[in-house]
Amino acid sequence: MAKKQTPMMEQYFSIKDQYPNELLFYRLGDFYELFYDDAITASRELNITLTGRNSGESDKAPMCGVPYHAAESYIEKLIQKGYKVAICEQVEDPKAAKGIVKRDVIRVVTPGTLMTENGTDSRENNFLALFYRTKEAFVQLYSDISTGEIIWDRLADTDDRMGPVLDALSMYRPSELVLAGETTLTKDMSGFISNQFSRLVESPFHPDVDVDVLRSTARAQFVDIGLVEEDVLEALGYLLLYYQSVIKADISHINYVHQRSLGDRMILDTSCLRHLEVTHNLRDGGTKGTLLSILDRTLTPMGARLLKQWVESPLMDVYHIQRRQNAIAELVAKPALRDGIRDTLRSVFDFERILSRVETGSVSPRDFTSLRESLRTLPALRGLAEDFEASALQEVASRIDTHDAVYELLATAIAEQPALTLKDGRVIRDGYNEELDELRSLATNSQEWLHRLEEDVKEKTGIRLRTGYNKVFGYYFEVPHSHTDAVPAYFVRKQTLANAERYITPELKEFEVKILSAKEKIISLEQQLYQELRNRIKAVVRPIQETARALAQLDVLAGLATVAYEEQYICPTVTMNGQIVIRDGRHPVIEKYLKHEVFVPNDVTLNHDEEEFLLITGPNMAGKSTYMRQVAVLMIMAQIGSFIPAREATISPVDRIFTRVGASDDISTGQSTFMVEMKEVAYILENATSKSLLILDEIGRGTSTFDGLSIAQAVVEYIYRHIHGKTLFATHYHELIHLEEVYPRLKNYTVAVKEKGKDVAFLRRIVKGGADRSYGIHVARLAGLPADVLNRAEELLEALEAGSHRDGEDAMRTLPAQVAEPAKKASKASRQQAAAEEAGFGSGNLFTSSVIDDLLAVDVMSLTPIEALNVLYKLQESARKGGGK
């Protein structure tokens, strides 16, 4: 323990006690220093040297530090590792201080409030989440302080409706979670967060304030919020107070508040976002190979963030979908205007976030340069947008204000290429302020100015003199003794020499003061002018924010039009008749990354009349999962207003897309693959409606054959009888194909397969009909299993298929290594004949079937060139025979 701490360390501990959970960056001269445990942590995480400092204790205090001018990058690294940083600065002039300089924390940087230029991914939002639980409801907020946006949602019956909370966490992926008041996390939520978000920082926040203060704080900030529940206002009040407690600056730029779901958005839950790889891939959580990566041709960070929100929250309202479609269609049809807009957008910086830094006082000179260059483009962008006729584009054009006064101010005030920081000077442009210009002139042209002053005095007095300088008297005029009688009265004699006298004048003394303090004054004056400039722009932040959001929308629409044009996508027809009909649809991601083969397109028809439930059988690895994912992805694209990869399409919006695809354990909670699968199925059966699209793949595969088959059929029947959602259900249980005979709206589909001996080719075509087996051994052969294993598996399979399941089990125990050859040949011949018939190789005889029927039966996409010639030859022979030729 310390015997007596130094005054500086006493001050340090008095501040550190207020911020026990933060790393305290304590300003000493040109460094931020950290002490004790903070120093040990920072030294380890930043890989910087750990030293020691005398603190009055017997042992030196562990200490490390970083230069204050480079602190931003160090702070960013700590924040990305999940720490919080309290920045402690000198808050009084050291020259005026009596004793130790007063210091205080001017800002706390947390993962959810990081606003530095390089601290976050500019193309993604950095959301802070706030949870607030009351007796009546659970309120969740998601706020990006760098853009001024808040998204809120209110859930009743909080005990059994946490699904939407987990879905929102998956969508917004916050970096920090504030638990307001007495709010705590449920066990399920804690498990989900620890499993999905390894670096999500939790921040309990329970200030001693009355709910009336919370509500009045929210109403004062959001004057146009309208009618919302009081607990929502309380949550907003908590959020604002939390921001004020850490940012310690004006936050009036936070003004864009909207509800997460108003019933006009498709809901994509956690499972759907993950399985369909909408915005993050399963491999490493990045964006490569996602739907977002295919659609993102945006040119501004603002547009990129907006596109991600569109993709994660597709529309349901037909009118708004069609408005976006019309805008994209016009942008596709007018390439010159589209290219002009995109070329101009390349010069637009992320001024939505720059405005937030203006508001909070952390704006840099280069930020102002970026804002100026962005504003320079606005007249051209508005002029181009005004030439469009689509209502969505006209609305965008009307929201783009050119902000001429702000641009002129920045163009006049900020240097063409300012220094990185104010302390470096040369941030304010020459000619903006007369006093600053004079100081700069003195600093850079002092000798020239002094020479002019000397000549002016000579001319006015008619005496001979020269200027000089020494450290004792400073600047002076030296006059020979022969001219001292003519020295004016305002000359003050300071020194007598053998041959001359030295004088100072008020003007010369003023020059001396200016010269000696010019640099300091330049920095001080530039800071003053810079602050005045920030305040002037701060007063008009809100309208410029609106322009930024309009540009983001224009960027997204132009980007989607570029994708549609370059990839030759088509505009789907959007209706409300419940139909989903897609002809020659293609998966946009797989098609893009498929390099060595052509993607095989497929059709789909879903409705509530005849094809409500598609039961898809066929071999593993043949394309069933791709086909189902493709339908879901195309629906997402269509409902954000995008064009889609297909020959033609008519879609009716769905309210939700549910997916049960893939296999995964949940190790953190000890749940097996089958348990995870069953929980996902249970969630779907509980929440799906007749307006939903259900994608289910291989239900029941994680347990025994009979258990799995029973569960799969029971799920099929429940969906068909009780939910009536449009459903794609893929299964390797080909025993389920008999359900088509029982349920009229259920139709069997399968994947076309071509067998050649023991080889099998998956044709990737989804055709009507059911598969009579799963081709598992063929897939095993493709995977490279040893020949002995494959041969034995074929023998066992034939024995099992020859008798009952029980007989088959007995056969597995007693079957010899060889099976009767005639039986094998017969089975093989029947399979080859079935494959030939499936491929369209019939007799072609007009007395048994017409040429037209035979032609319609041919699956052109499945034929090799030589097979196509054979089919054509047989059809021609049939036509000749039928015609008597």
Short mmCIF file of N, CA and C in Angstrom, two decimals, residues 625-686:
data_model
loop_
_atom_site.label_atom_id
_atom_site.label_comp_id
_atom_site.label_asym_id
_atom_site.label_seq_id
_atom_site.Cartn_x
_atom_site.Cartn_y
_atom_site.Cartn_z
N SER A 625 -31.40 -28.89 -52.42
CA SER A 625 -31.23 -27.75 -51.51
C SER A 625 -30.98 -26.46 -52.27
N THR A 626 -30.18 -26.55 -53.33
CA THR A 626 -29.93 -25.35 -54.15
C THR A 626 -31.22 -24.84 -54.75
N TYR A 627 -32.05 -25.75 -55.23
CA TYR A 627 -33.32 -25.36 -55.84
C TYR A 627 -34.20 -24.63 -54.83
N MET A 628 -34.32 -25.16 -53.64
CA MET A 628 -35.19 -24.54 -52.64
C MET A 628 -34.63 -23.19 -52.18
N ARG A 629 -33.33 -23.15 -51.93
CA ARG A 629 -32.72 -21.88 -51.56
C ARG A 629 -32.90 -20.85 -52.67
N GLN A 630 -32.80 -21.31 -53.89
CA GLN A 630 -32.96 -20.42 -55.04
C GLN A 630 -34.32 -19.74 -55.02
N VAL A 631 -35.37 -20.51 -54.78
CA VAL A 631 -36.72 -19.94 -54.74
C VAL A 631 -36.80 -18.88 -53.64
N ALA A 632 -36.26 -19.19 -52.47
CA ALA A 632 -36.32 -18.25 -51.35
C ALA A 632 -35.54 -16.97 -51.66
N VAL A 633 -34.35 -17.13 -52.22
CA VAL A 633 -33.51 -15.97 -52.53
C VAL A 633 -34.16 -15.10 -53.60
N LEU A 634 -34.78 -15.72 -54.60
CA LEU A 634 -35.45 -14.94 -55.64
C LEU A 634 -36.64 -14.17 -55.06
N MET A 635 -37.32 -14.75 -54.08
CA MET A 635 -38.42 -14.04 -53.43
C MET A 635 -37.91 -12.81 -52.67
N ILE A 636 -36.77 -12.96 -51.98
CA ILE A 636 -36.19 -11.81 -51.28
C ILE A 636 -35.83 -10.72 -52.27
N MET A 637 -35.19 -11.11 -53.37
CA MET A 637 -34.81 -10.13 -54.38
C MET A 637 -36.05 -9.41 -54.92
N ALA A 638 -37.07 -10.18 -55.26
CA ALA A 638 -38.27 -9.59 -55.85
C ALA A 638 -38.94 -8.63 -54.88
N GLN A 639 -38.93 -8.97 -53.58
CA GLN A 639 -39.65 -8.14 -52.61
C GLN A 639 -38.85 -6.93 -52.13
N ILE A 640 -37.59 -6.83 -52.49
CA ILE A 640 -36.90 -5.54 -52.25
C ILE A 640 -37.03 -4.65 -53.48
N GLY A 641 -37.69 -5.15 -54.52
CA GLY A 641 -37.88 -4.38 -55.74
C GLY A 641 -36.86 -4.68 -56.82
N SER A 642 -35.92 -5.58 -56.52
CA SER A 642 -34.86 -5.89 -57.48
C SER A 642 -35.38 -6.74 -58.63
N PHE A 643 -34.68 -6.68 -59.76
CA PHE A 643 -34.91 -7.64 -60.84
C PHE A 643 -34.27 -8.96 -60.43
N ILE A 644 -34.67 -10.05 -61.09
CA ILE A 644 -34.20 -11.37 -60.67
C ILE A 644 -33.68 -12.17 -61.87
N PRO A 645 -32.82 -13.16 -61.64
CA PRO A 645 -32.33 -14.01 -62.73
C PRO A 645 -33.35 -15.09 -63.09
N ALA A 646 -34.11 -14.87 -64.14
CA ALA A 646 -35.13 -15.80 -64.59
C ALA A 646 -35.55 -15.40 -66.00
N ARG A 647 -36.30 -16.29 -66.65
CA ARG A 647 -36.85 -15.94 -67.98
C ARG A 647 -38.11 -15.13 -67.82
N GLU A 648 -38.96 -15.49 -66.87
CA GLU A 648 -40.14 -14.71 -66.54
C GLU A 648 -40.60 -15.11 -65.15
N ALA A 649 -41.34 -14.23 -64.50
CA ALA A 649 -41.76 -14.54 -63.13
C ALA A 649 -42.97 -13.70 -62.74
N THR A 650 -43.85 -14.33 -61.96
CA THR A 650 -44.97 -13.65 -61.33
C THR A 650 -44.96 -14.06 -59.87
N ILE A 651 -44.90 -13.10 -59.00
CA ILE A 651 -44.83 -13.45 -57.57
C ILE A 651 -45.86 -12.66 -56.78
N SER A 652 -46.35 -13.31 -55.72
CA SER A 652 -47.16 -12.64 -54.71
C SER A 652 -46.32 -12.57 -53.44
N PRO A 653 -46.21 -11.42 -52.80
CA PRO A 653 -45.34 -11.29 -51.63
C PRO A 653 -45.72 -12.27 -50.51
N VAL A 654 -44.70 -12.74 -49.81
CA VAL A 654 -44.91 -13.59 -48.64
C VAL A 654 -44.53 -12.80 -47.40
N ASP A 655 -45.14 -13.17 -46.27
CA ASP A 655 -44.88 -12.41 -45.04
C ASP A 655 -43.60 -12.85 -44.34
N ARG A 656 -43.25 -14.13 -44.51
CA ARG A 656 -42.04 -14.64 -43.89
C ARG A 656 -41.47 -15.77 -44.74
N ILE A 657 -40.19 -15.98 -44.61
CA ILE A 657 -39.55 -17.16 -45.20
C ILE A 657 -38.94 -17.95 -44.05
N PHE A 658 -39.39 -19.18 -43.92
CA PHE A 658 -38.86 -20.06 -42.88
C PHE A 658 -37.96 -21.10 -43.54
N THR A 659 -36.83 -21.37 -42.93
CA THR A 659 -35.90 -22.34 -43.50
C THR A 659 -35.47 -23.35 -42.45
N ARG A 660 -35.39 -24.60 -42.87
CA ARG A 660 -34.75 -25.65 -42.06
C ARG A 660 -33.84 -26.41 -43.01
N VAL A 661 -32.62 -25.91 -43.11
CA VAL A 661 -31.67 -26.43 -44.09
C VAL A 661 -30.34 -26.66 -43.39
N GLY A 662 -29.66 -27.74 -43.71
CA GLY A 662 -28.32 -27.97 -43.18
C GLY A 662 -28.35 -28.62 -41.82
N ALA A 663 -27.19 -29.06 -41.38
CA ALA A 663 -27.05 -29.75 -40.10
C ALA A 663 -25.99 -29.07 -39.28
N SER A 664 -26.29 -28.84 -38.00
CA SER A 664 -25.30 -28.22 -37.12
C SER A 664 -25.63 -28.54 -35.67
N ASP A 665 -24.58 -28.74 -34.87
CA ASP A 665 -24.75 -28.90 -33.43
C ASP A 665 -24.76 -27.52 -32.79
N ASP A 666 -25.29 -27.45 -31.58
CA ASP A 666 -25.17 -26.25 -30.76
C ASP A 666 -24.38 -26.65 -29.53
N ILE A 667 -23.06 -26.62 -29.68
CA ILE A 667 -22.18 -27.14 -28.64
C ILE A 667 -22.32 -26.35 -27.34
N SER A 668 -22.53 -25.04 -27.46
CA SER A 668 -22.55 -24.20 -26.26
C SER A 668 -23.68 -24.58 -25.32
N THR A 669 -24.79 -25.10 -25.86
CA THR A 669 -25.91 -25.50 -25.02
C THR A 669 -26.07 -27.01 -24.97
N GLY A 670 -25.14 -27.74 -25.56
CA GLY A 670 -25.16 -29.19 -25.49
C GLY A 670 -26.27 -29.83 -26.31
N GLN A 671 -26.72 -29.16 -27.36
CA GLN A 671 -27.81 -29.70 -28.17
C GLN A 671 -27.26 -30.40 -29.41
N SER A 672 -27.79 -31.57 -29.70
CA SER A 672 -27.35 -32.35 -30.85
C SER A 672 -27.91 -31.77 -32.13
N THR A 673 -27.40 -32.30 -33.24
CA THR A 673 -27.91 -31.88 -34.55
C THR A 673 -29.42 -32.10 -34.64
N PHE A 674 -29.86 -33.26 -34.19
CA PHE A 674 -31.29 -33.58 -34.29
C PHE A 674 -32.13 -32.67 -33.40
N MET A 675 -31.62 -32.33 -32.20
CA MET A 675 -32.36 -31.42 -31.33
C MET A 675 -32.47 -30.03 -31.95
N VAL A 676 -31.37 -29.54 -32.53
CA VAL A 676 -31.41 -28.25 -33.20
C VAL A 676 -32.44 -28.28 -34.32
N GLU A 677 -32.44 -29.37 -35.11
CA GLU A 677 -33.39 -29.51 -36.21
C GLU A 677 -34.82 -29.49 -35.71
N MET A 678 -35.10 -30.24 -34.67
CA MET A 678 -36.46 -30.31 -34.15
C MET A 678 -36.92 -28.97 -33.57
N LYS A 679 -35.99 -28.23 -32.93
CA LYS A 679 -36.37 -26.92 -32.40
C LYS A 679 -36.70 -25.96 -33.53
N GLU A 680 -35.94 -26.02 -34.60
CA GLU A 680 -36.22 -25.14 -35.73
C GLU A 680 -37.55 -25.50 -36.39
N VAL A 681 -37.83 -26.79 -36.49
CA VAL A 681 -39.11 -27.21 -37.05
C VAL A 681 -40.25 -26.77 -36.15
N ALA A 682 -40.08 -26.91 -34.85
CA ALA A 682 -41.13 -26.49 -33.91
C ALA A 682 -41.40 -25.00 -34.05
N TYR A 683 -40.35 -24.20 -34.20
CA TYR A 683 -40.50 -22.75 -34.37
C TYR A 683 -41.29 -22.44 -35.64
N ILE A 684 -40.98 -23.17 -36.71
CA ILE A 684 -41.67 -22.94 -37.98
C ILE A 684 -43.15 -23.29 -37.86
N LEU A 685 -43.45 -24.45 -37.28
CA LEU A 685 -44.84 -24.88 -37.17
C LEU A 685 -45.65 -23.96 -36.28
N GLU A 686 -44.99 -23.30 -35.34
CA GLU A 686 -45.71 -22.40 -34.43
C GLU A 686 -45.96 -21.03 -35.05
#
